[in-house]
Coordinates of C-alpha atoms in Angstrom, one line a residue:
X661 CA -16.4 -23.4 -10.8
X662 CA -19.6 -23.3 -8.6
X663 CA -18.1 -26.1 -6.5
X664 CA -14.9 -24.1 -5.9
X665 CA -16.9 -20.9 -5.1
X666 CA -19.0 -22.9 -2.6
X667 CA -15.9 -24.3 -0.9
X668 CA -14.4 -20.8 -0.6
X669 CA -17.6 -19.5 0.8
X670 CA -17.7 -22.3 3.4
X671 CA -14.1 -21.6 4.4
X672 CA -14.7 -17.9 4.8
X673 CA -18.0 -18.4 6.6
X674 CA -16.4 -20.8 9.0
X675 CA -13.7 -18.2 9.8
X676 CA -16.3 -15.6 10.4
X677 CA -18.4 -17.9 12.7
X678 CA -15.2 -18.8 14.7
X679 CA -14.3 -15.1 15.1
X680 CA -17.8 -14.3 16.2
X681 CA -17.6 -17.0 18.9
X682 CA -14.2 -15.7 20.2
X683 CA -15.5 -12.1 20.3
X684 CA -18.7 -13.0 22.2
X685 CA -16.7 -15.2 24.7
X686 CA -14.2 -12.4 25.2
X687 CA -17.0 -9.8 26.0
X688 CA -18.7 -12.2 28.5
X689 CA -15.5 -13.1 30.2
X690 CA -14.4 -9.5 30.9
X691 CA -17.8 -8.0 31.6
X692 CA -16.8 -7.1 35.2
X693 CA -13.0 -6.6 34.6
X694 CA -11.3 -3.3 35.2
X695 CA -10.4 -1.2 32.1
X696 CA -6.7 -2.3 32.1
X697 CA -7.7 -6.0 31.9
X698 CA -10.3 -5.3 29.2
X699 CA -7.7 -3.5 27.1
X700 CA -5.2 -6.4 27.5
X701 CA -7.9 -8.9 26.7
X702 CA -8.9 -7.0 23.6
X703 CA -5.3 -6.8 22.4
X704 CA -5.0 -10.6 22.8
X705 CA -8.3 -11.2 21.0
X706 CA -7.1 -8.9 18.1
X707 CA -3.8 -10.8 17.9
X708 CA -5.7 -14.1 17.7
X709 CA -8.2 -12.8 15.2
X710 CA -5.4 -11.3 13.0
X711 CA -3.6 -14.6 12.9
X712 CA -6.7 -16.6 12.1
X713 CA -7.7 -14.2 9.2
X714 CA -4.1 -14.2 7.8
X715 CA -3.9 -18.0 7.9
X716 CA -7.3 -18.5 6.3
X717 CA -6.7 -16.0 3.5
X718 CA -3.1 -17.1 3.0
X719 CA -4.3 -20.6 2.1
X720 CA -6.8 -19.3 -0.4
X721 CA -5.2 -18.1 -3.6
X722 CA -6.7 -15.2 -5.5
X723 CA -9.0 -12.3 -4.7
X724 CA -9.4 -13.2 -1.0
X725 CA -5.7 -13.2 -0.4
X726 CA -5.4 -9.9 -2.4
X727 CA -8.2 -8.5 -0.1
X728 CA -6.0 -9.4 2.9
X729 CA -2.9 -7.8 1.3
X730 CA -4.8 -4.6 0.5
X731 CA -6.2 -4.5 4.0
X732 CA -2.7 -4.9 5.4
X733 CA -1.7 -1.8 3.5
X734 CA -4.4 0.3 5.2
X735 CA -2.7 0.1 8.6
X736 CA -4.6 3.0 10.1
X737 CA -7.9 1.3 9.5
X738 CA -7.1 -1.8 11.6
X739 CA -5.8 -2.4 15.1
X740 CA -2.0 -3.0 15.0
X741 CA -2.3 -6.6 16.0
X742 CA -4.6 -7.4 13.0
X743 CA -2.5 -5.2 10.6
X744 CA 0.7 -7.1 11.7
X745 CA -0.8 -10.5 11.0
X746 CA -2.3 -9.4 7.6
X747 CA 1.1 -7.9 6.6
X748 CA 2.5 -11.4 6.4
X749 CA 0.2 -11.9 3.4
X750 CA 2.4 -9.5 1.4
X751 CA 5.2 -12.1 1.2
X752 CA 5.5 -14.0 -2.0
X753 CA 2.8 -16.6 -2.6
X754 CA 3.7 -20.1 -3.8
X755 CA 3.6 -20.3 -7.7
X756 CA 0.9 -22.0 -9.7
X757 CA 1.8 -25.1 -11.9
X758 CA 3.1 -24.1 -15.3
X759 CA 0.4 -26.1 -17.2
X760 CA -2.3 -23.8 -15.8
X761 CA -0.3 -20.7 -16.6
X762 CA 0.3 -21.9 -20.2
X763 CA -3.4 -22.6 -20.6
X764 CA -4.3 -19.2 -19.3
X765 CA -2.0 -17.4 -21.7
X766 CA -3.2 -19.4 -24.7
X767 CA -6.9 -18.8 -23.8
X768 CA -6.4 -15.1 -23.2
X769 CA -4.1 -14.3 -26.2
X770 CA -5.8 -16.9 -28.5
X771 CA -2.6 -18.4 -29.8
X772 CA -0.2 -21.2 -28.9
X773 CA 2.6 -20.2 -26.4
X774 CA 5.3 -21.4 -28.9
X775 CA 3.9 -18.9 -31.5
X776 CA 3.7 -16.0 -29.1
X777 CA 7.2 -16.4 -27.6
X778 CA 10.4 -18.1 -28.9
X779 CA 11.4 -18.7 -25.3
X780 CA 9.4 -18.7 -22.1
X781 CA 10.8 -19.4 -18.7
X782 CA 8.6 -22.0 -16.9
X783 CA 9.7 -20.9 -13.5
X784 CA 8.3 -17.5 -12.4
X785 CA 10.7 -15.0 -11.0
X786 CA 7.9 -13.4 -8.9
X787 CA 4.6 -14.9 -7.6
X788 CA 1.9 -12.9 -5.8
X789 CA -1.7 -13.3 -4.7
X790 CA -3.5 -12.7 -8.1
X791 CA -0.8 -13.8 -10.6
X792 CA 2.8 -14.5 -11.3
X793 CA 5.6 -13.0 -13.6
X794 CA 7.7 -15.0 -16.1
X795 CA 10.7 -13.9 -18.3
X796 CA 10.2 -14.5 -22.0
X797 CA 11.5 -13.6 -25.5
X798 CA 9.3 -12.3 -28.3
X799 CA 9.8 -13.6 -31.9
X800 CA 11.6 -10.3 -32.6
X801 CA 14.2 -11.2 -30.0
X802 CA 13.0 -8.6 -27.6
X803 CA 13.4 -9.6 -23.9
X804 CA 10.1 -9.2 -22.0
X805 CA 8.4 -10.1 -18.7
X806 CA 4.9 -11.6 -18.8
X807 CA 2.5 -11.0 -15.9
X808 CA -0.2 -13.8 -15.9
X809 CA -3.3 -13.5 -13.8
X810 CA -4.5 -16.7 -12.1
X811 CA -7.8 -18.2 -13.6
X812 CA -11.1 -17.2 -12.0
X813 CA -9.6 -14.7 -9.6
X814 CA -12.1 -11.9 -10.5
X815 CA -15.1 -14.1 -10.2
X816 CA -14.7 -14.4 -6.4
X817 CA -13.8 -10.8 -5.8
X818 CA -17.0 -9.4 -4.5
X819 CA -18.0 -12.3 -2.2
X820 CA -14.5 -12.5 -0.8
X821 CA -14.5 -8.8 0.1
X822 CA -17.9 -9.1 1.8
X823 CA -16.8 -12.1 3.9
X824 CA -13.6 -10.4 5.0
X825 CA -15.5 -7.2 5.9
X826 CA -18.1 -9.3 7.9
X827 CA -15.3 -11.1 9.8
X828 CA -13.6 -7.8 10.7
X829 CA -16.9 -6.2 11.7
X830 CA -17.9 -9.1 14.0
X831 CA -14.5 -9.1 15.7
X832 CA -15.1 -5.4 16.5
X833 CA -12.1 -4.4 14.5
X834 CA -13.8 -1.7 12.5
X835 CA -14.2 1.0 15.1
X836 CA -15.9 3.6 12.9
X837 CA -19.4 4.6 11.7
X838 CA -21.2 2.9 8.8
X839 CA -20.7 5.8 6.4
X840 CA -16.9 5.8 6.9
X841 CA -16.9 2.0 6.6
X842 CA -18.7 2.3 3.2
X843 CA -16.2 4.9 2.0
X844 CA -13.1 2.8 3.0
X845 CA -14.4 -0.4 1.6
X846 CA -15.4 1.3 -1.6
X847 CA -11.8 2.5 -1.8
X848 CA -10.5 -1.1 -1.2
X849 CA -13.1 -2.5 -3.7
X850 CA -12.0 0.0 -6.4
X851 CA -8.3 -0.7 -5.7
X852 CA -9.0 -4.5 -6.0
X853 CA -11.0 -4.1 -9.3
X854 CA -8.3 -1.9 -10.8
X855 CA -5.5 -4.4 -9.9
X856 CA -7.5 -7.2 -11.5
X857 CA -7.8 -5.3 -14.8
X858 CA -4.4 -5.4 -16.6
X859 CA -5.7 -3.2 -19.4
X860 CA -6.1 -0.4 -16.8
X861 CA -2.5 -1.1 -15.6
X862 CA -1.3 -0.9 -19.2
X863 CA -3.0 2.5 -19.5
X864 CA -1.4 3.6 -16.3
X865 CA 2.0 2.5 -17.5
X866 CA 1.7 4.6 -20.6
X867 CA 0.4 7.7 -18.7
X868 CA 3.2 7.5 -16.0
X869 CA 5.8 6.6 -18.7
X870 CA 4.9 9.7 -20.6
X871 CA 4.9 11.8 -17.4
X872 CA 8.4 10.6 -16.4
X873 CA 9.8 10.5 -20.0
X874 CA 12.2 13.4 -19.3
X875 CA 13.2 12.3 -15.8
X876 CA 16.7 10.9 -16.3
X877 CA 17.3 7.9 -14.1
X878 CA 13.5 7.1 -13.6
X879 CA 12.7 4.0 -15.7
X880 CA 9.2 2.7 -16.4
X881 CA 8.7 -0.5 -18.5
X882 CA 6.9 -0.2 -21.8
X883 CA 3.8 -2.1 -22.7
X884 CA 3.9 -4.7 -25.5
X885 CA 0.3 -4.2 -26.7
X886 CA 0.2 -7.2 -29.0
X887 CA 0.8 -9.6 -26.1
X888 CA -1.4 -7.8 -23.5
X889 CA -5.0 -8.0 -22.5
X890 CA -7.3 -7.9 -19.4
X891 CA -5.5 -10.9 -17.7
X892 CA -2.1 -10.9 -19.4
X893 CA 0.4 -8.0 -19.3
X894 CA 3.7 -8.1 -21.3
X895 CA 6.3 -5.5 -20.7
X896 CA 9.9 -4.7 -21.8
X897 CA 12.4 -6.3 -19.4
X898 CA 13.9 -3.6 -17.2
X899 CA 16.1 -5.3 -14.5
X900 CA 17.9 -3.9 -11.5
X901 CA 19.1 -4.8 -8.0
X902 CA 17.0 -5.1 -4.9
X903 CA 16.8 -2.5 -2.2
X904 CA 19.0 -4.8 0.1
X905 CA 21.8 -4.7 -2.5
X906 CA 21.4 -0.9 -3.1
X907 CA 21.8 -0.4 0.7
X908 CA 25.4 -1.5 0.3
X909 CA 26.3 1.2 -2.2
X910 CA 28.1 4.5 -1.5
X911 CA 26.0 7.3 0.0
X912 CA 26.2 9.6 -3.0
X913 CA 24.5 6.8 -5.1
X914 CA 22.0 6.3 -2.4
X915 CA 21.2 10.0 -2.4
X916 CA 20.4 9.9 -6.1
X917 CA 18.1 7.0 -5.5
X918 CA 16.4 8.8 -2.5
X919 CA 15.9 12.0 -4.7
X920 CA 14.3 9.9 -7.4
X921 CA 12.0 8.0 -5.0
X922 CA 10.9 11.4 -3.6
X923 CA 10.4 12.9 -7.0
X924 CA 8.6 9.7 -8.2
X925 CA 5.8 10.2 -5.5
X926 CA 5.8 14.0 -5.0
X927 CA 6.1 14.8 -8.7
X928 CA 3.1 12.6 -9.5
X929 CA 0.9 14.0 -6.7
X930 CA 1.6 17.7 -7.4
X931 CA 2.2 17.5 -11.2
X932 CA 0.0 14.7 -12.5
X933 CA -2.7 14.5 -9.7
X934 CA -2.3 10.7 -10.0
X935 CA -0.1 8.6 -7.8
X936 CA 1.5 5.1 -7.8
X937 CA 0.3 4.1 -4.3
X938 CA 2.2 0.8 -3.7
X939 CA 5.7 1.7 -2.7
X940 CA 6.5 -1.8 -1.6
X941 CA 10.3 -2.4 -2.0
X942 CA 9.6 -5.2 -4.4
X943 CA 8.0 -2.7 -6.8
X944 CA 11.3 -0.9 -7.4
X945 CA 14.7 -2.0 -8.7
X946 CA 18.0 0.0 -8.6
X947 CA 21.1 0.3 -10.7
X948 CA 24.6 1.3 -9.6
X949 CA 24.4 4.7 -11.4
X950 CA 21.5 5.6 -9.1
X951 CA 18.7 4.8 -11.6
X952 CA 15.3 3.7 -10.2
X953 CA 13.0 1.3 -12.1
X954 CA 9.4 1.3 -11.0
X955 CA 7.0 -1.7 -11.5
X956 CA 3.4 -2.6 -10.7
X957 CA 1.1 0.2 -11.7
X958 CA -2.1 -1.5 -10.7
X959 CA -2.7 0.5 -7.5
X960 CA -3.1 4.1 -8.7
X961 CA -5.1 6.9 -7.0
X962 CA -6.3 10.0 -8.8
X963 CA -6.9 13.3 -6.9
X964 CA -8.9 16.4 -7.7
X965 CA -7.3 19.9 -7.9
X966 CA -9.1 20.8 -4.6
X967 CA -7.6 17.8 -2.8
X968 CA -4.1 18.4 -4.1
X969 CA -4.2 22.1 -3.0
X970 CA -5.5 21.0 0.4
X971 CA -2.5 18.6 0.8
X972 CA -0.2 21.4 -0.2
X973 CA -1.8 23.8 2.3
X974 CA -1.7 21.2 5.0
X975 CA 2.1 20.7 4.4
X976 CA 2.7 24.5 4.5
X977 CA 0.8 24.9 7.7
X978 CA 2.7 21.9 9.2
X979 CA 6.1 23.4 8.2
X980 CA 5.1 26.8 9.6
X981 CA 3.9 25.2 12.8
X982 CA 0.5 26.9 12.5
X983 CA -1.5 24.3 14.6
X984 CA -4.8 26.2 14.4
X985 CA -4.8 26.1 10.6
X986 CA -3.5 22.6 10.6
X987 CA -6.4 21.4 12.8
X988 CA -8.9 23.0 10.4
X989 CA -7.2 21.2 7.5
X990 CA -7.5 17.9 9.3
X991 CA -11.2 18.5 9.8
X992 CA -11.6 19.3 6.0
X993 CA -9.7 16.1 5.2
X994 CA -12.0 14.0 7.4
X995 CA -9.1 13.0 9.7
X996 CA -10.1 15.1 12.7
X997 CA -13.7 14.5 13.8
X998 CA -15.9 17.6 14.1
X999 CA -16.7 17.9 17.8
X1000 CA -16.2 20.3 20.7
X1001 CA -13.2 18.5 22.3
X1002 CA -10.4 20.9 22.7
X1003 CA -7.0 19.4 21.7
X1004 CA -4.1 21.5 23.0
X1005 CA -1.7 23.0 20.5
X1006 CA 1.2 21.1 22.2
X1007 CA -0.4 17.8 21.0
X1008 CA 0.1 18.9 17.4
X1009 CA 3.5 20.6 18.0
X1010 CA 4.9 17.4 19.5
X1011 CA 3.7 15.3 16.5
X1012 CA 5.1 17.8 14.0
X1013 CA 8.5 17.7 15.8
X1014 CA 8.5 13.9 15.2
X1015 CA 7.0 13.7 11.7
X1016 CA 8.9 16.5 10.0
X1017 CA 12.4 15.6 11.3
X1018 CA 13.3 13.3 8.3
X1019 CA 12.6 16.2 5.9
X1020 CA 15.5 18.2 7.4
X1021 CA 13.3 21.3 7.9
X1022 CA 14.2 23.8 10.6
X1023 CA 13.5 24.0 13.5
X1024 CA 12.7 20.3 13.5
X1025 CA 16.1 19.2 12.1
X1026 CA 18.9 20.9 10.2
X1027 CA 21.2 19.2 7.7
X1028 CA 21.3 15.7 6.4
X1029 CA 19.0 13.2 8.2
X1030 CA 20.5 9.7 8.8
X1031 CA 17.7 7.3 7.8
X1032 CA 19.8 4.3 8.6
X1033 CA 19.6 5.2 12.3
X1034 CA 16.2 6.8 12.3
X1035 CA 14.2 6.6 15.5
X1036 CA 11.1 8.3 14.2
X1037 CA 9.0 5.2 14.2
X1038 CA 10.0 4.5 17.8
X1039 CA 9.3 8.1 18.8
X1040 CA 5.9 7.9 17.2
X1041 CA 5.0 4.7 19.1
X1042 CA 6.1 6.3 22.4
X1043 CA 4.1 9.4 21.6
X1044 CA 1.0 7.4 20.7
X1045 CA 0.9 5.9 24.3
X1046 CA 0.8 9.4 25.8
X1047 CA -1.7 10.6 23.2
X1048 CA -4.3 7.9 23.7
X1049 CA -6.9 10.2 25.4
X1050 CA -7.2 12.2 22.1
X1051 CA -7.2 9.4 19.6
X1052 CA -11.0 9.1 19.5
X1053 CA -11.0 12.6 18.0
X1054 CA -9.3 11.2 14.9
X1055 CA -10.4 8.6 12.3
X1056 CA -9.1 7.1 9.0
X1057 CA -10.0 9.2 5.9
X1058 CA -10.8 7.8 2.5
X1059 CA -9.1 10.9 1.0
X1060 CA -5.8 10.5 2.8
X1061 CA -5.6 6.7 3.1
X1062 CA -3.6 5.9 -0.1
X1063 CA -1.4 9.0 0.5
X1064 CA -0.6 7.9 4.0
X1065 CA 0.3 4.4 2.7
X1066 CA 2.6 6.0 0.1
X1067 CA 4.4 8.4 2.4
X1068 CA 5.0 5.7 5.1
X1069 CA 6.1 3.2 2.4
X1070 CA 8.7 5.6 1.0
X1071 CA 9.9 6.5 4.5
X1072 CA 10.6 2.8 5.1
X1073 CA 12.3 2.5 1.7
X1074 CA 14.7 5.3 2.7
X1075 CA 15.3 3.7 6.2
X1076 CA 16.1 0.3 4.5
X1077 CA 18.3 2.1 1.9
X1078 CA 20.2 3.5 4.8
X1079 CA 20.7 6.9 3.1
X1080 CA 21.9 10.1 4.8
X1081 CA 20.3 13.1 3.0
X1082 CA 19.0 16.6 3.3
X1083 CA 15.5 16.5 1.7
X1084 CA 14.6 20.2 2.5
X1085 CA 15.5 21.4 -1.1
X1086 CA 13.1 18.8 -2.5
X1087 CA 10.4 19.8 0.0
X1088 CA 10.8 23.5 -1.0
X1089 CA 10.5 22.5 -4.7
X1090 CA 7.1 20.9 -4.3
X1091 CA 5.6 22.8 -1.3

């Protein structure tokens, strides 16, 4: 174990040293360059750094790869070049040999595999950074799925996170003050620890299952407590089709799916004050009647009543177009820096006209919005270029980070679903 940890440390330390060299060389080379050349050089450096981090983490199973995946989900914290490279880590990881998986199950549940299950599929149907998922059958005949955490993942968690943070800091990727860095990495650390503890995920599944119990067409797998512990999670088998398949169905079915995805996130935020914050398409499955099955309740964020009321107030001010109140909300949320820089109202109005369009709210848009042909993301990128002079007045916020990730993730789910829908009645219901 110590030998493995030492090897991991050397690999990560080597990556950090290499990035430090590249960053220093880049600074020296462009000491006397004009601003345009410096910006171009920094973009190329970030691309290079992103690829190096992604390749190093991608080869190292376990916590360090999970750190990279979590980092990729906090896109507003990292330059786009680094976020794009880290995002590749979200793809399925190669599976672990079945012998090691069998040994892990028997060690954790303290019984032979043959006693625990009458049938256990040796080939996983999903593999990720910290574990993999197998189909199985209980002695009762109940069909289940078994999530097995890779051995020793949690032992490396803290040192992995420190190394990745150091590499990002040396590369000049973390363009924020130390206090904000601490807040953001505490958030990432907590998220990582929560995902490594399957007893917490089991608790989340029960809480969210009870919350959505009366929501027809929203299905959450049930925990099989007798076959679950900190590193093993056994759930009832709830199968459905992928988002790609659902995108081929009729629009009326897609509308039911879209409504359920909207309610899944907004209902939790405003009704439970807790939220499933990993809306990756692989964490949902769909049935031809419009039902939605939700998986993976490891990444959950809880909010205080004050935070939820502030989110609601912010949304109301956005819908009304009250940019003065909106800016004050952004200051309270920690997104807008408190300084004397005057940002014209037109800056906010333009962003509102882009961001609120998919919600079919007048005057930004009226009637069904066609997500299949949405240009919102392209409009946002174009607007970013003309808004650069104000961007130093904004920063990532630990309060909104997980919410931002959820909203943007669900937007992309609706784009990939290709639904045409008027979401304004749902907005009115929650806001």
